[in-house]
Amino acid sequence: MPRSPLASLPSRCWGLGPSQALRRSHPLSTQSEPCRSSLSRRNHEAKQKRQREKQMALEAGITPKGKAPAGSSKAWTPKEVVLYEVPTEPGEKKDVYRLLPPAYSPRYVEAAWYSWWVREGFFKPEYQTRLPQATGETFSMCIPPPNVTGSLHIGHALTVAIQDALVRWHRMRGDQVLWIPGSDHAGIATQAVVEKQLWKERGMRRHELSREKFLREVWKWKDEKGGEISEQLQALGASLDWDRECFTMDAGFSVAVTEAFVRLYEAGLLYRSQQLVNWSCTLRSAISDIEVESRPLPGHTELQLPGCPTPVSFGLLVSVAFPVDGEPDAEVVVGTTRPETLPGDVAVAVHPDDSRYTHLHGRQLRHPLTGQLLPLITDSTVQPHVGTGAVKVTPAHSPADAELGARHGLSPLSVIAEDGTMTSLCGDWLQGLHRFVAREKIISALRERGLFRGLQNHPMVLPICSRSGDVIEYLLKSQWFVRCREMGDRAAQMQVRCRKGSSNGLSVQAVESGALELSPSFHQKNWQHWFSHIGDWCVSRQLWWGHRIPAYLVVEEHMKGDGEDCWVVGRTETEARKIAAELTGRSEAELTLQRDPDVLDTWFSSALFPFAALGWPQETPDLARFYPLSLLETGSDLLLFWVGRMVMLGTQLTGQLPFTKVLLHSMVRDGQGRKMSKSLGNVLDPRDIISGVELQVLQEKLKDGNLDSTELAIAAAAQLCRHLPPFLSLWLQRKDFPHGIPECGTDALRFALCSHRALGGDVHLSVSEVLSSRHFCNKIWNALRFILNALGEGFVPQPAEELSPSSPTDAWILSRLAHTAQECERAFLARELPLITHALHHFWLHSLCDVYLEAVKPVLSHSPHPQGPPQVLFSCADVGLRLLAPLMPFLAEELWQRLPPRPGSNSAPSISVAPYPTTHSLEHWRQPALEQHFSQVQEAVQVLRALRATYQLTKARPRVLLQSSEPGELSLFKPFLEPLATLGHCGAVGLLPPGVAAPSGWAQAPLSDTIQVYMELQGLVDPQAHLALLAARRRKLQKQLDGLMAWTPSGGEEETKRQQRLSSLQLELSKLDKAASHLRQLTDACPSPKEL
């Protein structure tokens, strides 16, 4: 190969113009001599080591492609808090004419904007009809009404972040948007909170007050505490129409609840009957299935229960003998985990084919406690292989036994009262005893009578009341029930459409042609199963707080004593009295009506929310315009209990589905996979993450809450123990966060929440992710400060359609911007928010900040400023902030307001109502081929930076040559030589013709199979000193490699990781060997200090 001296290389082969002849970059001042002295070498070794370790750490922390960074693991240091201190009245526009603070401060950014948005009416659908980009379409949604009892937690914040992003996008798109705020009266929870407060402050129980006085206390509590949820929603930036706020106990909503009850009753879908219900003895009320926690027990477990001074044992199987009547030595042994229900047994059942009991068919047994005769019955539902194959039948306290008893005509015996004590049917020796005290007494009696046959561990599932912590009892109660089968069949056969995600998450496949779309699609199976097995719904609750049931007992008919109560249902007592008169044939005046003291299940009223919040049963303009809702977005745990019931009642009462699409997100859980629970100490107020909070303040919040002393002790211990629960396990480690939870800001929290694939598995969020999003906010902040400075005074933006890039780099960033807008538009249509956060993160951080801003800095240093780059910078800021606005509304507004308006355009007053960038509007900027070419330039930049890191070229700017074996391939690089040099921190970059040898001693690295990169080293490194460093590094890596070679992993996953690490080490060793070879070439050309 012919060698061409460097000096004789023609300038044209460098791809430079005549005035751009190759110049040597100035080396470090301490490297001014070709061979550094030993003294200067020693002065730099420590610095080089630190730089090398830093570079290694950076390289090791490279984020996988397609995934946003999780944030640095270094300890968080408190940042300076900058406050917005300009006097601004609530609803006034924020002063945006002052200089931006030097660093992003959430409190400064988030001040004043929300009240201005509300006052200007940006969140109202009436305003949106006046927007230039108005589409004429409507988009309506309601917030899942949170319980008024307390504050929102991170799970609620996830709901708000997702919903508000979708709402803001539709609003900017030009749709007429209505997002309805509201809260639920939460009957059981609210009554429990107020009762605790009454006891804590006055030492009173609610029964010591009249119903009216107690309800006044509840309303007083609601007026004092109910506003906290609204404050939290505003802090989260939720763009709700507050003029349409709805509370489920408002007068209008109460009318809707009464109307729904009456219509269902008149349609034969609501009736009163005595049936088994889930009963909480502590609350003295029936509760819904969703309020029953099924707690698995592995065996013997002791639990501390309300009202029990000592722990109660569960997970034990008691074996009891039932003597066979007439055969002194014969008995049937049954096993039970609930011996306290023995007094309610009315039979013993066996499988008809169980040969062990065939000879006893038709015989009678003696009750082990009373001696009464019980039939031995046969039933095919009995499992002969479980236990002894014989089961006791207690129809009044077991749903399965109730069905079995009904099939065999057995009368139930209720032996447990509403308060959890034993009834008079148990006899004087048990009457009035707590059921778990009676349990021990019954076991003792069995032992005394010689009928106790053993005790053993038994895994079981224990039903627990999630509101009180008490064990659920199944009691026979006269209650009101909704017939769900007919409505459930209609809901199950709604011909559900399900969104199926493809590799890009954008395709929608109709499973069946229908009106209701479920997303994600895997929920359809639960939907169909639940409705196909649905039972009647008990809607009676024995509470004072709630919608009182509009049903009246006709007292005169009740007193006849014929066993049948006469109940009438009416919207008012007057209407009920008229119906009762017609029913009984008596005059209205002589009738005495007694209203049902019970209230309706909270889920009944919340199931009406989509249409009752819009004014139903009145034919209001809102109901006509916005019903059915466009979308329901909520947690997947509410699919059946809330979404399903809304579909049932909405279809029945309005004749339409209440919404056409359902988007279900996963639950936010703690680090141990547990649900948020105050008693676990793992519930955090989103405002504590937004504003930051000290550990001591968190603990004080627990003490000031509504937990009892036992719950408080558990929660406090959870926060302080070694294995901390949820976010506390990461946020409150003193090593990383000695000041508690750091201030992250609303925008960072929202962005982090939306970054999770919340439509799949559960969301496990850590503070590191939120802090990473805060760092991202700071990056955007700094980018805008740079752009605003580059625009300067008097800058006039060009219309976007007239902007023509003046350089290939300008064209590239505009193409990337248009591509990002396309990705965001597609992802919003598919409701895939993680795709949006990834696209925005990649554009702002990797395309704009890391590449374009760095590449354009030298260009902007020219005087006078070129016209093209400032116009491109403005468009990147304007379009980029509008793309970001649905997810980071405060930051986007703060920065967008600082941009100069385009001349002659009808500029929007707020970014929240500015047009959202569309694929069509930016299509003229798209250049996919150019982006593909520039990706090769970026790969070259990575190679150059890696070479600089290998040779510790911290400040030197070495010259670079690119050479290809394929003619014409290097032409792709010619337009980008200047940005390549800038981004690679190099001197001039030239193109070496094929077949020409590179200068001697230059470092070499492959860019591809056909392209080589050469970097100048002569005079920029001390070969001998650097060879020693490389040798030390090589020994260290070789030791790691030898250790991995000798290690035999146990599992396939570990072997995969081992192989990946081996490949990485071998590649790095190869690079070190190549670098050492280059350095030896330099050593031959440069004598050592000893030879001088």
XYZ file of C-alpha atoms in Angstrom, residues 382-1011:
630
model
C -69.986 -32.990 49.123
C -66.352 -33.847 48.378
C -65.714 -37.344 49.780
C -61.916 -37.056 49.540
C -61.777 -33.952 51.784
C -61.430 -34.701 55.490
C -63.742 -37.444 56.662
C -66.090 -36.923 53.710
C -68.839 -35.738 56.063
C -69.771 -32.068 56.546
C -71.994 -30.256 58.996
C -74.777 -28.169 57.469
C -75.312 -24.664 58.888
C -77.632 -22.848 56.440
C -77.860 -19.636 58.479
C -74.089 -18.987 58.476
C -72.606 -20.417 55.277
C -73.483 -19.550 51.652
C -72.687 -23.090 50.467
C -74.732 -24.617 53.294
C -77.614 -22.240 52.524
C -77.815 -23.594 48.968
C -77.514 -27.182 50.201
C -80.169 -26.598 52.871
C -82.545 -25.050 50.357
C -82.238 -28.119 48.121
C -83.174 -30.389 51.028
C -85.816 -28.171 52.646
C -83.824 -27.562 55.845
C -84.814 -24.654 58.074
C -81.913 -22.370 59.080
C -81.059 -21.530 62.699
C -79.434 -18.133 63.306
C -77.115 -18.530 66.273
C -74.882 -15.447 65.854
C -76.389 -11.998 66.379
C -75.636 -8.705 64.616
C -73.132 -7.723 67.297
C -71.230 -11.008 67.041
C -72.656 -12.539 70.233
C -74.516 -15.832 70.466
C -78.333 -15.759 70.264
C -80.933 -17.290 72.568
C -81.227 -20.329 70.246
C -77.860 -21.468 71.638
C -79.195 -21.862 75.155
C -78.514 -19.931 78.338
C -74.956 -21.265 78.686
C -73.871 -19.508 75.458
C -76.371 -16.664 74.975
C -74.709 -13.236 74.956
C -71.149 -14.535 74.756
C -68.821 -13.185 72.088
C -68.711 -15.763 69.320
C -64.985 -16.426 69.711
C -65.316 -16.756 73.484
C -68.191 -19.167 72.833
C -65.886 -21.110 70.490
C -63.553 -22.041 73.358
C -66.456 -22.900 75.614
C -67.946 -25.191 72.959
C -64.638 -27.033 72.488
C -64.398 -27.520 76.253
C -67.949 -28.908 76.322
C -67.095 -31.345 73.512
C -64.080 -32.564 75.467
C -66.207 -33.070 78.582
C -68.760 -35.088 76.625
C -66.151 -37.233 74.948
C -67.081 -36.052 71.470
C -63.925 -34.079 70.689
C -61.853 -36.010 68.139
C -58.818 -33.824 67.576
C -57.304 -30.541 66.441
C -54.938 -30.029 63.509
C -53.418 -27.342 61.310
C -55.603 -26.531 58.335
C -54.858 -24.029 55.544
C -57.866 -21.809 54.935
C -59.028 -18.494 53.501
C -60.445 -16.141 56.096
C -62.906 -13.381 55.023
C -61.919 -10.105 56.689
C -63.789 -6.795 56.669
C -61.380 -4.353 55.033
C -63.044 -1.456 56.858
C -62.899 -2.787 60.423
C -60.457 -5.704 60.369
C -63.088 -7.999 61.875
C -63.867 -11.492 60.589
C -66.907 -11.500 58.321
C -69.950 -13.433 59.447
C -72.612 -14.672 57.044
C -75.982 -13.741 58.563
C -79.556 -14.090 57.381
C -80.972 -10.575 57.058
C -84.019 -9.013 55.449
C -82.490 -6.633 52.931
C -83.095 -5.036 49.560
C -81.562 -6.850 46.602
C -81.034 -5.962 42.941
C -81.704 -8.754 40.461
C -78.464 -8.790 38.492
C -78.827 -11.864 36.297
C -80.946 -10.213 33.605
C -78.860 -7.036 33.550
C -75.685 -9.095 33.882
C -76.564 -11.227 30.873
C -77.082 -8.057 28.877
C -73.725 -6.671 30.024
C -71.879 -9.936 29.378
C -73.389 -10.157 25.919
C -72.554 -6.536 25.149
C -70.386 -7.874 22.304
C -67.328 -6.450 23.952
C -64.581 -5.157 21.753
C -61.101 -5.455 23.161
C -57.978 -3.590 22.245
C -55.162 -5.986 21.441
C -51.667 -4.582 21.548
C -49.314 -5.392 18.728
C -45.589 -4.878 18.732
C -46.076 -1.163 18.237
C -49.115 -0.995 20.485
C -51.210 0.682 17.823
C -53.358 -1.987 16.216
C -56.900 -2.587 17.376
C -58.497 -5.921 16.676
C -62.204 -6.385 17.225
C -62.768 -9.630 19.106
C -66.447 -9.214 18.450
C -68.315 -6.417 16.755
C -69.856 -4.352 19.522
C -70.204 -1.035 21.270
C -67.989 -1.452 24.347
C -64.212 -1.558 24.036
C -62.102 -2.955 26.889
C -58.393 -2.235 27.063
C -56.230 -4.208 27.782
C -58.001 -7.156 26.233
C -57.095 -9.747 28.855
C -59.756 -8.273 31.163
C -62.510 -9.615 28.916
C -62.249 -13.085 30.464
C -62.899 -11.743 33.976
C -65.717 -9.603 32.610
C -67.496 -12.534 31.005
C -66.928 -14.871 33.950
C -68.158 -12.419 36.568
C -71.364 -11.613 34.728
C -72.090 -15.222 33.875
C -71.853 -16.147 37.583
C -73.331 -12.998 39.064
C -75.732 -13.245 41.968
C -78.231 -10.763 43.309
C -76.729 -7.641 44.867
C -77.546 -6.671 48.447
C -77.821 -2.867 48.469
C -78.978 -2.335 52.078
C -76.489 -0.898 54.567
C -77.212 -0.477 58.271
C -75.729 3.015 58.432
C -76.914 6.565 59.032
C -74.683 8.301 56.481
C -75.790 7.696 52.923
C -78.841 7.718 50.669
C -81.725 6.528 52.800
C -83.707 3.819 51.058
C -86.999 5.242 49.648
C -89.042 2.296 50.934
C -91.751 2.386 53.598
C -93.193 -0.302 55.858
C -96.987 -0.149 56.158
C -97.216 -0.506 59.940
C -100.838 -1.592 60.108
C -100.209 -4.484 57.712
C -97.046 -5.409 59.593
C -98.965 -5.731 62.877
C -101.421 -8.248 61.435
C -98.878 -10.922 62.248
C -99.349 -12.952 59.076
C -95.587 -13.134 58.616
C -95.542 -11.002 55.476
C -94.401 -7.368 55.780
C -96.001 -4.873 53.435
C -93.435 -2.555 51.855
C -94.050 0.211 49.356
C -91.544 2.243 47.363
C -91.972 5.879 46.386
C -90.006 8.985 45.436
C -91.601 10.770 48.367
C -93.611 9.712 51.393
C -96.685 11.237 49.754
C -96.209 9.067 46.686
C -95.561 6.012 48.872
C -98.700 6.682 50.928
C -100.802 6.849 47.777
C -99.373 3.540 46.570
C -99.960 1.959 49.998
C -103.589 3.090 49.988
C -104.159 1.507 46.591
C -102.402 -1.663 47.721
C -104.279 -2.113 51.008
C -107.624 -0.591 50.007
C -107.462 1.825 52.959
C -107.484 5.605 53.005
C -104.184 7.470 53.009
C -105.027 9.311 56.216
C -105.395 6.200 58.349
C -102.109 4.626 57.179
C -98.928 4.807 59.199
C -95.741 4.482 57.181
C -92.326 3.788 58.652
C -89.366 4.534 56.387
C -86.590 1.956 56.117
C -83.787 3.221 58.412
C -81.090 1.657 56.190
C -79.137 3.448 53.488
C -78.040 2.254 50.070
C -74.693 0.700 49.303
C -72.243 3.396 48.188
C -71.573 1.370 45.021
C -75.231 1.824 44.063
C -74.947 5.601 43.889
C -71.452 5.551 42.358
C -72.772 3.254 39.599
C -75.004 6.163 38.523
C -72.154 8.686 38.365
C -71.657 8.897 34.548
C -75.200 10.114 33.962
C -76.319 11.446 37.355
C -73.377 13.881 37.308
C -74.761 15.253 34.030
C -78.195 15.960 35.501
C -80.143 12.708 34.989
C -83.070 12.062 35.400
C -83.630 15.568 34.013
C -83.083 15.992 30.263
C -80.276 18.508 30.663
C -78.167 19.991 27.836
C -75.071 18.360 29.340
C -76.738 14.952 29.321
C -77.733 15.363 25.687
C -74.300 16.620 24.612
C -71.843 14.558 26.653
C -73.618 11.255 27.410
C -72.563 8.537 26.841
C -69.068 9.401 28.040
C -66.297 8.982 25.484
C -63.991 7.083 27.817
C -63.860 5.619 31.289
C -60.348 5.354 32.698
C -59.875 3.693 36.079
C -57.968 1.056 38.019
C -58.374 -2.542 36.918
C -59.423 -3.519 40.458
C -62.703 -1.645 39.871
C -63.611 -3.425 36.620
C -66.329 -5.571 38.110
C -67.553 -3.780 41.213
C -67.816 -0.332 39.642
C -67.426 -0.550 35.858
C -69.666 -3.601 35.583
C -72.382 -2.058 37.740
C -72.237 1.195 35.775
C -72.789 -0.788 32.595
C -75.705 -2.680 34.155
C -77.512 0.316 35.647
C -76.598 2.725 32.865
C -77.986 0.446 30.186
C -81.109 -0.295 32.229
C -81.907 3.274 33.259
C -80.824 5.296 30.218
C -81.107 2.748 27.428
C -77.472 3.385 26.471
C -74.056 2.254 27.534
C -72.652 4.859 29.956
C -69.395 4.937 27.961
C -68.059 3.363 24.801
C -64.445 2.721 25.824
C -62.878 1.476 29.055
C -59.169 1.946 29.765
C -57.903 0.045 32.792
C -54.583 0.719 34.465
C -52.829 -1.502 36.972
C -52.508 -0.849 40.658
C -49.651 1.051 42.232
C -48.183 -1.234 44.870
C -45.392 -0.943 47.354
C -42.027 -2.643 47.084
C -43.483 -5.805 48.628
C -46.397 -5.947 46.217
C -48.965 -4.796 48.760
C -51.918 -2.501 48.198
C -51.763 0.994 49.623
C -52.969 0.865 53.217
C -52.815 3.425 56.001
C -52.323 0.669 58.565
C -49.193 -0.472 56.727
C -47.752 3.020 56.679
C -47.290 2.834 52.916
C -49.760 5.508 51.793
C -48.178 8.746 50.617
C -49.835 12.021 49.746
C -48.707 13.013 46.217
C -48.051 16.498 47.595
C -45.306 15.027 49.762
C -43.517 13.941 46.594
C -44.305 17.183 44.790
C -43.078 19.484 47.567
C -40.843 17.102 49.503
C -41.283 16.126 53.127
C -39.148 15.216 56.115
C -39.393 11.817 57.753
C -40.563 13.361 60.992
C -43.459 15.091 59.235
C -44.575 11.784 57.676
C -44.675 10.184 61.093
C -46.623 13.119 62.510
C -49.183 12.678 59.739
C -49.735 9.113 60.898
C -50.322 10.284 64.463
C -52.753 12.985 63.361
C -54.745 10.578 61.185
C -57.704 8.387 62.058
C -55.751 5.256 62.942
C -56.364 3.670 66.290
C -53.452 2.994 68.643
C -52.863 -0.539 67.317
C -52.886 0.529 63.663
C -50.627 3.476 64.497
C -48.075 1.230 66.166
C -48.024 -1.132 63.179
C -47.650 1.711 60.686
C -44.925 3.473 62.669
C -43.009 0.220 63.012
C -43.352 -0.350 59.278
C -41.762 3.020 58.569
C -38.851 2.483 60.924
C -38.092 -1.193 60.455
C -35.221 -2.459 58.358
C -37.492 -3.703 55.570
C -39.348 -0.504 54.877
C -42.589 -0.688 52.887
C -43.367 0.914 49.508
C -41.808 4.128 48.571
C -40.464 4.609 52.090
C -38.127 1.682 51.506
C -36.364 3.784 48.867
C -37.182 7.320 49.804
C -36.435 7.367 53.474
C -33.109 5.607 53.650
C -30.985 8.138 55.449
C -27.946 7.167 53.408
C -29.506 8.428 50.156
C -32.138 10.876 51.395
C -31.119 12.262 54.789
C -33.701 15.053 54.406
C -36.651 12.706 53.742
C -38.469 12.738 50.402
C -36.877 15.369 48.150
C -38.923 17.958 46.286
C -39.726 16.524 42.852
C -42.503 18.704 41.475
C -45.836 17.916 39.846
C -44.536 17.644 36.296
C -41.834 15.154 37.285
C -44.307 13.010 39.204
C -46.816 12.997 36.340
C -44.151 12.192 33.747
C -42.747 9.341 35.857
C -46.214 7.852 36.406
C -47.099 8.051 32.713
C -43.778 6.430 31.790
C -44.906 3.124 33.286
C -46.710 0.551 31.205
C -49.642 0.845 33.563
C -51.902 -1.225 31.300
C -49.925 -4.379 32.047
C -48.421 -5.485 35.346
C -48.609 -3.602 38.611
C -46.746 -0.310 38.878
C -43.812 -0.232 41.289
C -42.662 3.374 41.407
C -39.499 4.549 43.143
C -38.346 8.035 43.991
C -35.323 7.520 41.743
C -37.634 7.526 38.740
C -39.376 10.710 39.859
C -36.030 12.354 40.548
C -34.867 11.312 37.098
C -37.917 13.072 35.673
C -37.016 16.150 37.719
C -33.537 16.065 36.175
C -35.272 15.863 32.795
C -37.299 18.973 33.702
C -34.070 20.752 34.565
C -32.602 19.713 31.201
C -35.591 21.224 29.383
C -35.322 24.345 31.548
C -31.668 24.830 30.653
C -32.372 24.153 26.979
C -34.982 26.932 26.905
C -32.681 29.346 28.711
C -30.083 28.662 26.019
C -32.629 29.042 23.219
C -34.075 32.282 24.587
C -30.561 33.684 24.906
C -29.771 32.615 21.337
C -32.940 34.271 20.004
C -31.996 37.589 21.569
C -33.948 40.831 21.509
C -36.152 41.613 18.558
C -36.322 38.047 17.244
C -39.267 37.536 14.890
C -40.323 33.904 14.294
C -41.116 32.754 10.803
C -44.346 30.861 10.124
C -43.679 27.141 10.514
C -44.743 26.401 6.954
C -42.185 28.922 5.622
C -39.242 27.704 7.687
C -36.569 26.226 5.449
C -33.482 24.680 7.098
C -30.185 26.257 6.105
C -27.980 23.259 6.909
C -28.255 19.458 6.971
C -28.071 19.539 10.768
C -31.007 21.982 10.910
C -32.936 19.725 8.555
C -32.141 16.719 10.721
C -33.469 18.206 13.981
C -36.635 19.429 12.261
C -37.146 15.950 10.832
C -36.649 14.471 14.306
C -39.166 16.969 15.679
C -41.744 16.033 13.038
C -41.088 12.334 13.703
C -41.616 12.904 17.450
C -44.921 14.654 16.744
C -45.980 11.678 14.622
C -45.073 9.221 17.403
C -46.961 11.269 19.997
C -50.056 11.536 17.805
C -50.117 7.800 17.157
C -49.565 6.971 20.816
C -52.286 9.357 22.010
C -54.734 7.795 19.560
C -53.746 4.389 20.927
C -53.759 5.730 24.519
C -50.226 4.377 25.045
C -48.702 7.062 27.244
C -45.344 5.299 27.826
C -44.667 5.566 24.094
C -45.242 9.317 24.346
C -42.951 9.815 27.328
C -40.243 7.807 25.592
C -40.569 9.797 22.363
C -40.465 13.132 24.213
C -37.598 12.073 26.456
C -35.589 10.917 23.460
C -36.219 14.094 21.452
C -35.522 16.620 24.198
C -32.601 14.843 25.796
C -30.875 12.904 23.041
C -31.796 14.765 19.846
C -32.103 18.391 20.925
C -29.895 18.805 24.012
C -27.188 16.181 23.430
C -26.847 16.686 19.687
C -28.357 19.772 18.089
C -27.683 22.331 20.827
C -24.095 21.130 21.126
C -23.646 21.136 17.350
C -25.111 24.601 16.910
C -23.108 26.351 19.646
C -20.060 27.012 17.428
C -22.351 28.215 14.664
C -24.074 30.696 16.984
C -20.701 32.031 18.103
C -20.176 33.503 14.647
C -20.825 37.184 14.248
C -23.233 38.146 12.931
C -25.565 35.334 13.924
C -26.751 33.216 11.010
C -30.512 33.489 10.431
C -31.307 29.771 10.118
C -30.411 28.205 13.496
C -32.382 30.690 15.667
C -35.514 30.009 13.634
C -34.948 26.271 14.013
C -34.354 26.681 17.753
C -37.610 28.597 18.097
C -39.565 25.902 16.274
C -37.996 23.184 18.401
C -38.982 25.055 21.554
C -42.490 25.956 20.408
C -43.438 22.570 18.964
C -41.504 20.606 21.595
C -43.249 22.370 24.491
C -46.682 21.896 22.918
C -45.921 18.187 22.520
C -44.937 18.091 26.180
C -47.849 20.144 27.563
C -50.364 17.307 28.249
C -47.853 15.561 30.498
C -45.929 18.498 32.002
C -48.482 21.337 31.970
C -46.784 23.701 34.444
C -43.286 23.564 32.966
C -44.625 23.772 29.420
C -46.755 26.830 30.246
C -43.965 28.620 32.117
C -41.493 28.259 29.258
C -43.912 28.608 26.317
C -45.143 31.950 27.653
C -41.562 33.267 27.323
C -41.377 32.570 23.597
C -41.999 35.484 21.217
C -45.319 35.168 19.340
C -45.393 34.529 15.628
C -46.358 37.735 13.770
C -49.851 37.976 12.380
C -50.986 34.715 13.977
C -53.917 34.334 16.335
C -51.729 33.134 19.170
C -53.426 31.126 21.913
C -53.434 32.775 25.358
C -52.232 29.543 26.989
C -50.397 26.458 25.864
C -53.264 24.450 27.353
C -55.499 25.599 24.479
C -52.804 25.956 21.814
C -52.996 23.521 18.866
C -51.311 20.202 19.479
C -48.734 19.506 16.733
C -49.996 17.007 14.193
C -48.292 14.722 11.733
C -49.919 16.553 8.838
C -48.856 20.044 9.948
C -45.168 19.060 10.173
C -45.029 16.586 7.319
C -42.963 18.958 5.166
C -40.084 18.650 7.658
C -39.841 14.869 7.537
C -36.686 13.474 5.891
C -36.315 9.804 6.958
C -33.333 9.243 4.656
C -31.478 12.159 6.226
C -32.193 10.789 9.717
C -30.783 7.430 8.647
C -27.608 9.091 7.366
C -27.221 11.122 10.531
C -27.549 7.991 12.667
C -24.235 6.880 11.150
C -22.738 10.224 12.131
C -23.930 9.623 15.708
C -22.306 6.190 15.671
C -19.075 7.831 14.575
C -19.394 10.275 17.476
C -19.659 7.357 19.919
C -16.536 5.758 18.432
C -14.605 9.031 18.720
C -15.679 9.534 22.323
C -14.702 5.972 23.179
C -11.245 6.539 21.672
C -10.849 9.754 23.655
C -11.817 7.921 26.835
C -9.379 5.081 26.121
C -6.439 7.477 25.662
C -7.573 9.934 28.359
C -7.764 12.871 25.963
C -9.610 15.185 28.335
C -9.024 18.583 26.747
C -7.001 17.909 23.631
C -8.797 18.105 20.300
C -7.125 15.500 18.076
C -7.538 15.438 14.331
C -9.599 12.630 12.845
C -9.703 10.778 9.546
C -12.501 8.603 8.152
C -11.722 5.994 5.506
C -14.016 3.609 3.646
C -13.310 0.664 1.404
C -16.521 1.388 -0.496
C -16.299 4.246 -3.009
C -18.829 6.971 -2.319
C -19.755 5.748 1.158
C -17.991 8.654 2.859
C -20.087 11.128 0.895
C -22.739 10.633 3.569
C -20.395 12.244 6.081
C -19.370 15.287 4.022
C -22.353 17.484 5.041
C -21.771 16.661 8.708
C -17.996 16.994 9.173
C -18.253 20.134 11.274
C -20.924 18.805 13.709
C -19.041 15.486 13.824
C -15.941 17.316 15.038
C -17.964 19.347 17.535
C -19.889 16.401 18.982
C -16.818 14.141 19.012
C -14.787 16.814 20.827
C -12.188 16.607 18.112
C -10.272 18.889 15.835
C -10.791 18.891 12.115
C -12.338 15.766 10.617
C -11.147 14.673 7.199
C -11.874 11.955 4.676
C -9.051 9.593 3.699
C -9.353 8.166 0.171
C -9.535 4.374 -0.201
C -6.143 2.699 -0.422
C -4.224 5.550 1.215
C -2.388 4.590 4.398
C -3.230 6.415 7.587
C -0.516 8.491 9.303
C 1.786 6.465 11.529
C 0.904 6.204 15.206
C -2.738 7.265 14.888
C -5.308 5.281 16.896
C -7.671 3.170 14.839
C -11.202 1.890 15.497
C -13.820 0.335 13.200
C -17.046 2.226 12.619
C -18.495 -0.556 10.452
C -17.280 -3.418 8.326
C -16.224 -0.940 5.645
C -15.386 2.275 7.552
